[in-house]
Coordinates of C-alpha atoms in Angstrom, one line a residue:
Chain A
X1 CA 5.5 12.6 -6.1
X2 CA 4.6 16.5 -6.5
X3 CA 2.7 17.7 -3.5
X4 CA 0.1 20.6 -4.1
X5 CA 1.2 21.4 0.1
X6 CA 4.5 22.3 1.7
X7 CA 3.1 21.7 4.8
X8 CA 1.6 18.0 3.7
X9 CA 5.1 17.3 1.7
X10 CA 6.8 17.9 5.1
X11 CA 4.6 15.7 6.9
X12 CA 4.9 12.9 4.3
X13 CA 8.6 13.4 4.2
X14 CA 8.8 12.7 8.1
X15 CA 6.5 9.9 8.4
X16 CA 8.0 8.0 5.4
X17 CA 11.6 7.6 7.5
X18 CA 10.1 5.3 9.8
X19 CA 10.8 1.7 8.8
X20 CA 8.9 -0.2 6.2
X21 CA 6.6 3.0 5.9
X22 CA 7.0 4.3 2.0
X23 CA 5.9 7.5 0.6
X24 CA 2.8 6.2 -0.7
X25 CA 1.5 4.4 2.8
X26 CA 3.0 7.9 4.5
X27 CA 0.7 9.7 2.4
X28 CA -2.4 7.8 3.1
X29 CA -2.0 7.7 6.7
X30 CA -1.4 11.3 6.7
X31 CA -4.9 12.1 4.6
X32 CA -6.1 9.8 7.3
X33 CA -5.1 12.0 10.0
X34 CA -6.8 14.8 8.2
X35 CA -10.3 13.1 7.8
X36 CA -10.0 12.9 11.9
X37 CA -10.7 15.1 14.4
X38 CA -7.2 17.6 15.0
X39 CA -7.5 16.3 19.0
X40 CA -6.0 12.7 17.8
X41 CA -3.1 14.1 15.8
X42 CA -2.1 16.2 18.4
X43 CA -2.3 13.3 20.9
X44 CA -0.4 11.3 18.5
X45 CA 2.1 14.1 18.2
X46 CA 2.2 15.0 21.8
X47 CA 2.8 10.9 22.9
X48 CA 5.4 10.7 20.6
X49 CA 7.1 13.2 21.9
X50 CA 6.9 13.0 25.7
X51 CA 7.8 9.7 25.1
X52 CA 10.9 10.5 23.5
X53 CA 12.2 12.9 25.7
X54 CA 10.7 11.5 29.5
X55 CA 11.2 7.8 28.9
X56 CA 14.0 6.2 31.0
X57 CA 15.4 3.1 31.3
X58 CA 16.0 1.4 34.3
X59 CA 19.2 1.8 35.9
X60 CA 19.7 -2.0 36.8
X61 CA 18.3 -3.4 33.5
X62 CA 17.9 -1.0 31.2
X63 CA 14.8 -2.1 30.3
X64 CA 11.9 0.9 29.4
X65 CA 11.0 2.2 32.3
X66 CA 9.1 5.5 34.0
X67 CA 11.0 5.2 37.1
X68 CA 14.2 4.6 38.0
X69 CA 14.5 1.1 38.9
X70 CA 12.3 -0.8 36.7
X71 CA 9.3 -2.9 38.1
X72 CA 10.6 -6.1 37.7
X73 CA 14.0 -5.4 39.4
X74 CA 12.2 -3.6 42.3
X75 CA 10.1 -6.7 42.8
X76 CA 11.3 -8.8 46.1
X77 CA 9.5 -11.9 44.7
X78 CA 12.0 -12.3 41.6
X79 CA 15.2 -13.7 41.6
X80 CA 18.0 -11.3 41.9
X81 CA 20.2 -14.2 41.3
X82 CA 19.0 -15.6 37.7
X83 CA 20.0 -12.8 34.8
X84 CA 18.5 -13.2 31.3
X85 CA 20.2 -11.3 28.7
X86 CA 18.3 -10.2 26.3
X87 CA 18.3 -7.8 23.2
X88 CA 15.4 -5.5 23.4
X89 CA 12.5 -4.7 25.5
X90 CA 10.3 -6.7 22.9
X91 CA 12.0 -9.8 24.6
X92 CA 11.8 -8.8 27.6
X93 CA 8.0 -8.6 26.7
X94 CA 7.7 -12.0 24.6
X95 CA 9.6 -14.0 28.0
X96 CA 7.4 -12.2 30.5
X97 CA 4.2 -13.0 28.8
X98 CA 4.9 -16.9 29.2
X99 CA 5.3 -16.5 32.8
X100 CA 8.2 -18.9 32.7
X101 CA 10.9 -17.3 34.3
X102 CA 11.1 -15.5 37.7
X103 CA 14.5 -14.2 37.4
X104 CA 15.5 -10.4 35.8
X105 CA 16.4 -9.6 33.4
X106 CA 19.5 -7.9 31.3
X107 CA 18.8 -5.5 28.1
X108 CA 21.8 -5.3 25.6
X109 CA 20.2 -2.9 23.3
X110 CA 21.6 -4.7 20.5
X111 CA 24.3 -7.0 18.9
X112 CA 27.8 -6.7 18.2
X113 CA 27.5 -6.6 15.2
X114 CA 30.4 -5.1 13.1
X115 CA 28.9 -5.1 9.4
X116 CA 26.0 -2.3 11.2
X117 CA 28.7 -0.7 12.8
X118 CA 28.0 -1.5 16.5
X119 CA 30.7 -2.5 18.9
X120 CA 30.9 -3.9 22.4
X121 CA 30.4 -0.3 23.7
X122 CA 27.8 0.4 21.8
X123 CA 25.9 -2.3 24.0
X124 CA 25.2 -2.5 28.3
X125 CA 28.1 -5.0 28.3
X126 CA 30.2 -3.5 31.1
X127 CA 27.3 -2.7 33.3
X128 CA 26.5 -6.8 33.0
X129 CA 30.1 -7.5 33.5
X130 CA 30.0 -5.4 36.5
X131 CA 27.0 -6.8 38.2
X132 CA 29.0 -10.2 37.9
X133 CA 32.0 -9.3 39.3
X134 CA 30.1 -8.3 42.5
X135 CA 29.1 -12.0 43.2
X136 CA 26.0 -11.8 43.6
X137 CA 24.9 -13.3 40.5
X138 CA 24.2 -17.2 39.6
X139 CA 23.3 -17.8 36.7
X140 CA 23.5 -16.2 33.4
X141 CA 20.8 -17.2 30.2
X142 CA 21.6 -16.3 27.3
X143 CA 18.5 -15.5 25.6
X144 CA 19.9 -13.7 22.4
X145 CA 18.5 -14.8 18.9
X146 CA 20.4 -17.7 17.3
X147 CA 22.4 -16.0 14.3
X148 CA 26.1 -15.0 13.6
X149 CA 25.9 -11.8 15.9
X150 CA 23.7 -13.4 18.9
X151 CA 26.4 -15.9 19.0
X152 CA 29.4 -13.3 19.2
X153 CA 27.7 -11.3 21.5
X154 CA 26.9 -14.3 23.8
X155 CA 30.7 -15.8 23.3
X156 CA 31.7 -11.9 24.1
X157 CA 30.4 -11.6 27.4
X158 CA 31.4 -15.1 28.1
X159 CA 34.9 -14.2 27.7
X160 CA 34.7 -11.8 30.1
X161 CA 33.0 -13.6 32.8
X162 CA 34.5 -17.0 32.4
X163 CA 37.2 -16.4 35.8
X164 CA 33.9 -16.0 37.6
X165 CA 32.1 -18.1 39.9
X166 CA 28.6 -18.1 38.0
X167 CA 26.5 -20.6 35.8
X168 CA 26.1 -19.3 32.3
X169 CA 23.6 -21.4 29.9
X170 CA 21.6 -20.6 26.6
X171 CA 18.0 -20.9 25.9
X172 CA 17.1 -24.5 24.3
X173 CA 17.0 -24.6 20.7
X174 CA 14.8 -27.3 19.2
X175 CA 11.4 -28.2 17.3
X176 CA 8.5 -25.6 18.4
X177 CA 5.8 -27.4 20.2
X178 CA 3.3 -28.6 17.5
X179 CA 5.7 -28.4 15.1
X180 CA 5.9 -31.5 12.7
X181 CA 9.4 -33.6 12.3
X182 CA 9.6 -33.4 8.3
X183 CA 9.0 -29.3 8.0
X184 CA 12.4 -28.6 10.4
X185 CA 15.1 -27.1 8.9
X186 CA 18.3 -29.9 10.0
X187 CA 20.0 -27.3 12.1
X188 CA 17.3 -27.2 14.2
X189 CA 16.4 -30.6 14.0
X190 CA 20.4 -31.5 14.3
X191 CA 20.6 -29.5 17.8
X192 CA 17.8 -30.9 19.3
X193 CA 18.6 -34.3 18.8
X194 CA 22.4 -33.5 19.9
X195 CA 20.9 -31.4 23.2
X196 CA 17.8 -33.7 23.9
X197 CA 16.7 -34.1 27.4
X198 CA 15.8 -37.3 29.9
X199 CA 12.5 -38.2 29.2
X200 CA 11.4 -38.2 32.8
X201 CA 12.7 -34.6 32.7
X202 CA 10.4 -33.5 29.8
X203 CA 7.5 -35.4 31.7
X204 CA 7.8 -32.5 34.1
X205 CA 8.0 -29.4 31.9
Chain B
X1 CA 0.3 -6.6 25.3
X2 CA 1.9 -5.6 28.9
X3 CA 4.4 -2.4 28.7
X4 CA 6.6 -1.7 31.4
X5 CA 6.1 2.1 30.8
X6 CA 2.9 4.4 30.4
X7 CA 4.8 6.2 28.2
X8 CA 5.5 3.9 26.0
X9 CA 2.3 2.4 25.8
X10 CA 0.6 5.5 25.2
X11 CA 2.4 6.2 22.1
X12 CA 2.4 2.6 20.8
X13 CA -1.4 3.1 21.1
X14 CA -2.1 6.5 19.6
X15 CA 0.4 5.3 16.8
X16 CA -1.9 2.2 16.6
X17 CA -4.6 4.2 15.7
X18 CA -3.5 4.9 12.3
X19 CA -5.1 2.8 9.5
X20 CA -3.2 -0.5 8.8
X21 CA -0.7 -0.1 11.5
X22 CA -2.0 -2.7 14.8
X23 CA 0.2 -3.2 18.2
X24 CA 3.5 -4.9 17.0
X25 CA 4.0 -2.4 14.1
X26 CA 3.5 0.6 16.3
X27 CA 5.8 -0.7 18.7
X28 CA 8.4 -1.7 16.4
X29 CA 8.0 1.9 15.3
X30 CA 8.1 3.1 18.6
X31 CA 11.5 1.6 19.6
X32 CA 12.7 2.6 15.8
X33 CA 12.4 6.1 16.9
X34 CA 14.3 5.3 20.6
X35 CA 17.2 4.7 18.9
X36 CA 17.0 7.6 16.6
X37 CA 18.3 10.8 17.9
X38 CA 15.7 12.8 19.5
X39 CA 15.5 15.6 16.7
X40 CA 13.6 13.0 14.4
X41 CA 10.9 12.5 17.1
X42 CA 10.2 16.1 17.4
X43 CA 10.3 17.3 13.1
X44 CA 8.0 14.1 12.8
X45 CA 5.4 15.3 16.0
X46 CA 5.9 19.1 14.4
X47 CA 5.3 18.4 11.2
X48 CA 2.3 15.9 12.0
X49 CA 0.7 18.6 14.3
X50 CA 1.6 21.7 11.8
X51 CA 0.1 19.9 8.9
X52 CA -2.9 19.4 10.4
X53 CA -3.5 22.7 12.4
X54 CA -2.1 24.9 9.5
X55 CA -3.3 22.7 6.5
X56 CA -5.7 25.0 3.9
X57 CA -8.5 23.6 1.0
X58 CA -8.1 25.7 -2.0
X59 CA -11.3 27.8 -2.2
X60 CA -12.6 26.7 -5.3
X61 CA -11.2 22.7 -5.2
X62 CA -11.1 22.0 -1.9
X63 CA -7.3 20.4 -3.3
X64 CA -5.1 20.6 -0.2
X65 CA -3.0 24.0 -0.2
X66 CA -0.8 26.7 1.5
X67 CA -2.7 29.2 -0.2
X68 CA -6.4 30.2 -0.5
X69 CA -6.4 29.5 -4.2
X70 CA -4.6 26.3 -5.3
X71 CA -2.2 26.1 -7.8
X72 CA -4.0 24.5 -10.1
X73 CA -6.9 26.9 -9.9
X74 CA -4.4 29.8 -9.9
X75 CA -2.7 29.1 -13.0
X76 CA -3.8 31.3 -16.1
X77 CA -3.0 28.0 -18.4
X78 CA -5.3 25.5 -17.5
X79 CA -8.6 25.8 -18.8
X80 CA -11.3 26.5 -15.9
X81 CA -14.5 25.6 -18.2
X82 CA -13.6 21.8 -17.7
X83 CA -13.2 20.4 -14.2
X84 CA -12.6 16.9 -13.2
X85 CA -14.6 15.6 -10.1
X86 CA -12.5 13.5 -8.3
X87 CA -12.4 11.8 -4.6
X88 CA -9.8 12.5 -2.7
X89 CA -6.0 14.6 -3.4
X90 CA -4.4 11.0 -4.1
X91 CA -6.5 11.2 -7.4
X92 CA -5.6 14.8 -8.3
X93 CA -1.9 13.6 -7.8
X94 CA -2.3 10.9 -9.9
X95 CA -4.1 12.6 -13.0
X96 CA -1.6 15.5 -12.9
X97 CA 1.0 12.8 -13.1
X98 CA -0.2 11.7 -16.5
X99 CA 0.1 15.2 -18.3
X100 CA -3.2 14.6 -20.1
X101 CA -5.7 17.0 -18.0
X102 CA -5.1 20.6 -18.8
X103 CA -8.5 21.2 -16.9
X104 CA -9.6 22.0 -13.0
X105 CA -10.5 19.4 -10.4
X106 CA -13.1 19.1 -7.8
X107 CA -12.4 17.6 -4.5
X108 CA -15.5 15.5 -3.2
X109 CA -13.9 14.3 -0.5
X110 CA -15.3 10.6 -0.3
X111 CA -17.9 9.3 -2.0
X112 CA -21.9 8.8 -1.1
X113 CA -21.6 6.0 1.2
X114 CA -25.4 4.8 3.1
X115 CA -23.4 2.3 4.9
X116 CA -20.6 4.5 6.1
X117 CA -23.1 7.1 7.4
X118 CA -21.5 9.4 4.3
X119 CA -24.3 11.8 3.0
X120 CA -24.3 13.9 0.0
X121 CA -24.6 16.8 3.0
X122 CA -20.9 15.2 4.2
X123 CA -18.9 15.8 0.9
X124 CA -18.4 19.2 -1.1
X125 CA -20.9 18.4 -4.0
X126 CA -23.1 22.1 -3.1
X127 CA -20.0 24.3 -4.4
X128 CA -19.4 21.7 -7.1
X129 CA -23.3 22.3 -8.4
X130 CA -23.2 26.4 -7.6
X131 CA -19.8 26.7 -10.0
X132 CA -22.3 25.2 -13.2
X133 CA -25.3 27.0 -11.8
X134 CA -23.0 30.1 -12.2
X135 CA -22.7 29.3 -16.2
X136 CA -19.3 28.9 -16.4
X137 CA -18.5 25.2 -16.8
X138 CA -18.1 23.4 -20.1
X139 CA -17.3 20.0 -19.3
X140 CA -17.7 17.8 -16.1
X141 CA -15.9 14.5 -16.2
X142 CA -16.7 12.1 -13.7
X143 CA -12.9 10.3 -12.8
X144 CA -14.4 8.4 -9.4
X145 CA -13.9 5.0 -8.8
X146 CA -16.3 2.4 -10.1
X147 CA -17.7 1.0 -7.6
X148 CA -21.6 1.4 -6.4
X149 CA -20.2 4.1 -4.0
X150 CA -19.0 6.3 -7.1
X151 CA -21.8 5.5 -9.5
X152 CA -24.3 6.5 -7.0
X153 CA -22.5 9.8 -6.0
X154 CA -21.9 10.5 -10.3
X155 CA -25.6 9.7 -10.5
X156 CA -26.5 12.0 -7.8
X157 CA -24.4 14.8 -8.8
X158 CA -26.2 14.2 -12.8
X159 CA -29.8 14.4 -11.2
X160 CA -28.9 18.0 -9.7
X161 CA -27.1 19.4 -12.6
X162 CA -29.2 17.9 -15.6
X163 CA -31.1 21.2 -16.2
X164 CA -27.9 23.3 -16.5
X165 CA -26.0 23.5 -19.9
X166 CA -23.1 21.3 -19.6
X167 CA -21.6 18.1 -20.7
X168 CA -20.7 15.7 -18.5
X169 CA -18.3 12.2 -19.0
X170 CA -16.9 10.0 -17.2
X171 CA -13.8 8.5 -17.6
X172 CA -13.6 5.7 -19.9
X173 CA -13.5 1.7 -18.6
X174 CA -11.5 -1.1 -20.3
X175 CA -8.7 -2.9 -20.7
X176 CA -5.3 -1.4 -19.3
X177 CA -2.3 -0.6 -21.7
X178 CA -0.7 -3.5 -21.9
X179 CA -2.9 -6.3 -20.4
X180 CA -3.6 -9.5 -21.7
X181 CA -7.6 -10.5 -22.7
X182 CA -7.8 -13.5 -21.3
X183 CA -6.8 -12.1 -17.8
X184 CA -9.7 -9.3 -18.0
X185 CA -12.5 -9.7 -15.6
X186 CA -15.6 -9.8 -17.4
X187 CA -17.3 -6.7 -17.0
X188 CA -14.3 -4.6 -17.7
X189 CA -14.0 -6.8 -20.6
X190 CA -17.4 -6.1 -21.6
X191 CA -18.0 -2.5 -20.9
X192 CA -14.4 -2.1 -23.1
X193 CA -16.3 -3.6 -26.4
X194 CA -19.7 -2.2 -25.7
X195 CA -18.0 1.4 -25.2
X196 CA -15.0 1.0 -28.0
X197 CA -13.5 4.0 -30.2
X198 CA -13.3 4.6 -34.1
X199 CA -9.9 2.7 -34.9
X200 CA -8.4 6.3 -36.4
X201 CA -9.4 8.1 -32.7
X202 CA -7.2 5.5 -31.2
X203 CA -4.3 6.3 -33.2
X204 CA -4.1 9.7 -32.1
X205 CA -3.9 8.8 -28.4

């Protein structure tokens, strides 16, 4: 693609590094910017960049945060006891928003994952670690997506915990609500007939 | 969608601004750029904010530029009697990609658009009708797209230029290279047969 601007090439150039965003969607989001007032790309500019450098994550959680301890570890009405561990803040996000679970939360940052390169210290493994060996933790869920690397980093931490005295359980894996019996894959399908639950149980939930 | 930072938040929304992109994509791009190093944050907000602060239209064009006088316009080879009206930049990129204009272009800068609240007032058509008023044009070739916005804006353009010695084209409809009949829709289709060329013409192209 030949440019007839330095300064529109650059801009092009930059935007196109962001994930799924080509030089040809770059380009026409950047003429967009141009047919707009200047005050929006300098808010978008000036956002993504305060962001970048101000944003903190809690020191507890690690979770996104503007202050220092996040608002759900700071809240007395959660469950200090019940940990979650999650990957990202996007989960974090997705489990708040069913209003399910009034425990806190943990944020990894990631998987192990060896083929990408990331390692157990790439990841807030020790902190977690740590906050167990204290005692004041319960129960640990294990709310990590369900591939080759969730599993690792779930059977990771577990290894280091397991002389503990604390509860440690996954998230259920089963048919989606609605979902019909025929379309499951058999893994799926498999598990949740292996894990199924009383019926008086389900009555409840 | 519930953030647990302003920060955040802000910049997922001015990023959700952009064309195309709604709340999950800007935040997936978001926390792409967390985990980047900072630099890529700040030569993405720079050159966003540069580019459109800084960003010229050529003189004569109104083709994006560094200079006053684009390139195109600049360069002693290409022949300044016949100038292509086109839309937007994307369509001078695109023709300059064939190799098969030797000519100028004409920025409009949209197209006449009632429904959009887009005038004749709101696109560069004055400067476009001043450079044949002046005598010097040849040739006009309408390349906009064929839709009722670009028929009406060629139309428009036509009524103020009628009186002045030039010729003006447009850009000739039919079949792409290597398409199949059967697949054509059927105005293309017709408009290809009702305009068709002198079988020796075609051999030369």
């Amino acid at each position: 693609m030949e440019f007839s601007s330095k300064l529109l090439e650059r801009a092009v150039n930059e935007m196109s590094q962001l994930p799924g965003i080509g030089k040809r969607t770059a380009l026409r989001l950047v003429l967009h910017l141009l047919r707009q007032p200047k005050e929006q790309t300098t808010a978008l500019a000036e956002a993504l960049q305060t962001m970048r450098l101000d944003v903190k994550f809690c020191k507890s959680c690690h979770n996104i945060s503007d202050v220092e301890l996040c608002e759900i570890c700071s809240n007395p009405n959660r469950n200090a006891e019940v940990i979650c561990v999650v990957e990202d803040i996007r989960d974090v996000m997705a489990i708040e928003n069913t209003s399910s679970f009034k425990g806190v939360y943990h944020v990894l940052g990631g998987k192990i994952s060896p083929m990408d390169g990331i390692g157990p210290h790439d990841l807030n493994i020790e902190t977690l670690v740590n906050k167990v060996k204290q005692g004041t933790t319960k129960e640990l869920i294990f709310a990590l997506s369900s591939t080759m690397e969730g599993d690792t980093t779930n059977f990771y931490i577990y290894k280091q915990i397991q002389d503990y005295d604390v509860v440690t359980s996954t998230i259920a894996r089963g048919i989606s609500v609605g979902d019909e019996l025929e379309y499951a894959d058999e893994i799926t399908l498999g598990r949740s007939i292996v894990n199924r639950v009383p019926f008086e149980a389900s009555l409840k939930s």
